[in-house]
Amino acid sequence: MDAALDRHEWGDPREPRDTRFETPERGERQARSARPERATSRPERTERPQRTERFGSERPGNDRPPSRGGRPVRESREREPKRERPPFDPDTFVPEPKVVVPKAPLPTAVEMAVVTADEAGMRVDRFLEARFEGLSFSHIQRIVRKGELRINGKRADSKDRLEEGQTVRIPPLKLDAPKVGGGVLSEAAQKTLDAIKEMILFEDADVMVLNKPAGLAVQGGSGTVRHVDGMLEVMRDAKGQKPRLVHRLDKDTAGCLLIAKTRFAATKLTGSFRERSARKIYWALVAGVPKPKQGRISTYLAKEENEEDTIMRVAQHGDEGASHAVTYYAVVETSAQKLAWVSLKPVTGRTHQLRAHMAHIDHAIIGDPKYFNKENWQLPGGIQKKLHLLARRIVVPHPRGGFIDCSAPLPPHMLQTWNLLGLEADRFDPIENAPEE
């Protein structure tokens, strides 16, 4: 099935940077007011009705209050001196390292639990975390993999959502031994906490946005020892609550990762992703130059598993496991017509969506070990063979009002490539004007 590519005139990349989308410094963040929409003129189009809305335009139901307070985004341009991070206040971050007492006794034998009205709609893994606080993610995944967790007699997946009245079979559970004690973090736990601090782009009482480095997994799995979800254990509080993942990034993708610090925030933020009110922008370096330079990719994607790996393939509507996936792309800058810096806006959130879509239109992302299969294609000298994909920006409603608007700098290997190719990281990004659907 061919991808559907639709030309959209979103704006000239050469025009001045649209400062409506800049992340303000801390002092400006609370004081700024909405700027008026800039008038634009667009050529007449005959193939479809004119789309006039812009990404972030002021229309009913889309008023954007200023972002809430937090650390300013660090720039990543080599020509500027490196900014020093302000010192961290350990009283703000170091949790009380007390032994976790679960809300309910851990079952020592198989237990049958009935889903209540309040628990309806929860994922199975969140259901277990809520009932048995202190239960580790790895332990939950282990009983799921072994088929020990069942819903109405059927084998459960950790992502399954529960319905009121369902019966959940829960096997005997156990808490991991406490890793800290005596009121002091262990040396290893302190190093983990320091590593988390270094990733923080934004934080308040409810939410954190981390700048996840490339190569760090978000969740554990077979053979994965170090991952973000496991690192967050050192931030578990006296009530047994720890920060929760709200969405995922591939292991080799760098950039903005949203974390909920409370159950209330997790519910609100998860709802924003489900309702598609969260906006994400990615940057990538791809082989060749896509034509047209601004377009829409619409396909169905299905998971294809073999003995060695799992990839997403382009499927037909109606194929088993096929889900509709839509991505907008825009070429920001090119290098000798051999490489292109593209900005990507996923409308849907399928596994490997951006990687599979760019490979499908024959412009695979540089350094992608799963989807880059161009024959006789030589990587330019000086460019590292790592995935050149960055979760550049996230804009999402804050659980208590307003918006979180956060951007991540280029990771080291992409910054090296940008400098080598002479790409300007502060250019106007035309994807910001892409349609919403």
XYZ file of C-alpha atoms in Angstrom, residues 147-157 167-169:
14
model
C 0.918 -16.059 32.114
C 0.276 -16.037 35.871
C -1.901 -12.918 35.659
C -5.323 -13.540 34.097
C -8.508 -11.559 33.420
C -11.730 -13.583 33.429
C -9.596 -16.676 32.920
C -7.718 -15.317 29.894
C -4.024 -14.522 29.813
C -3.487 -10.789 30.476
C -1.189 -8.245 28.875
C -12.154 -10.900 37.785
C -8.371 -10.644 37.953
C -6.367 -13.697 38.993
